């Protein structure tokens, strides 16, 4: 028996039998895509790179200790936006009136409150699969719930996937910002339709800063620029296309990737820059696409930060890899490129162009040799190791139909219950042939290592047979992370300190199609037992 046969024949199949039988019954060809824009045939670099507005508070509210804190009100609504000069306006469901939504600027240790108000139309414009968990028939289409990815927040404000609001409702969330500076992002997390809501436009940035980071004198103000990457398929009428499976009442697709990559909501934009240093804060907000970013002429990125903030020191990176949910903080120096045009690529795709001015510019910013200390958590402080598998269950056509974490579905009882303020090792065994970006809410962690394993020994003999040496994280990953690329047929170990709050949170694959189809599990941080 091959591994695939085992997975097909095994007990896990029962869980997805309905879908498999449905697909057997309809061995229909894939529904044809409507005519799409082909970015390679479009005029590039005609639209300036938009920078999302900074969100303005509507007032203050007293927090639990009677202190006034900034209060924001954000509508979740439908609007139309121009993604390119030659593309008709695109319908979005997003925050405020732009994709990405307005950027929240916060200071470390200073709480804010946000009222998220659902003002969406009642009917979804992307194809809901009512056979998925939490998306059953009879549930309103326009459910939404906001999660701030990477934020340490109490469970009631974390965006529990089932705590959705419908049009006319709002949710008031507290964000204490008791954490180090980082580029976080807010996005939808509604159970079973998350991939559709995010694809429709529900994502925005959330930046935390502090005095120490300010004191480093990194490029700032107009020289600090976010780059939010989202790939889409765009129909020739300008509208987002989300493909469907051949099964009419189970349209879920295993992964969404588009040929058109929007940078800050714009296709093939340009950015006029001065010949000096810039800080770019890059987010992969795509549903499933991994990026491998590079610059013309082999220029390198000076990577200064990762998901949860600054690295100990800058690292030179020629090809920057970002899985869905991951962030990179980089400095680019255009000083030696006066009058040049520099293109940012993702593999063979063109993303955008930097037009460097020919006049000299003054630059008083710095790229310090050391940034922020990232004290290594000692492996010996871990109170336990949780061994968690990532498995793929294929249908009879050998197409992935479902992925599970530790062989369990969302609704099974909570099995991971770390104790507050303890450190654990989570060891992921990826038995699949794909990289899955695994994200834990609430916490930050450090990557210990990745090590190849023999998958059939793991599956048949329930034993771990390592088949190679453990590799440390890449230099650009050697900081605080909240999303880790769990590589195929290997073990990936992370060291996690469960800090902040007790309560229920989730962990999941950040490929949103996987997350929506059972590749998400609850976990609970529990209080230490009283002595
Ligand atoms: Cu970026 Cu649970 O999400
Ligand atoms: Cu998150
Ligand atoms: Cu996945």
Coordinates of C-alpha atoms and ligand atoms in Angstrom, one line a residue, residues 147-150 158-159 161 185 187-189 194 324-325 327 439-441 482-483 506-510 512 515 520, ligand 1:
X147 CA -9.2 38.8 14.3
X148 CA -6.0 40.7 14.8
X149 CA -3.3 38.3 13.6
X150 CA -0.4 38.3 16.0
X158 CA -9.7 37.5 19.5
X159 CA -12.3 36.8 16.9
X161 CA -14.6 31.9 14.4
X185 CA -2.8 42.6 10.5
X187 CA -8.7 40.1 8.8
X188 CA -11.9 38.2 8.8
X189 CA -12.1 34.8 10.5
X194 CA -13.2 33.0 5.9
X324 CA 0.3 33.3 3.7
X325 CA 0.1 35.2 7.0
X327 CA 5.4 39.3 7.4
X439 CA -0.4 29.9 12.9
X440 CA -1.2 30.0 16.6
X441 CA -3.4 32.8 18.0
X482 CA 3.5 33.6 14.9
X483 CA 3.3 31.6 11.7
X506 CA -7.4 28.6 17.8
X507 CA -4.5 27.3 15.8
X508 CA -4.7 26.6 12.1
X509 CA -3.1 26.4 8.7
X510 CA -3.1 29.9 7.1
X512 CA -7.4 29.8 4.0
X515 CA -8.5 26.4 7.4
X520 CA -8.2 24.5 12.3
Ligands
LIG1 CU1 -4.2 35.4 10.4 CU2 -6.3 32.8 12.7 O1 -5.3 34.1 11.5

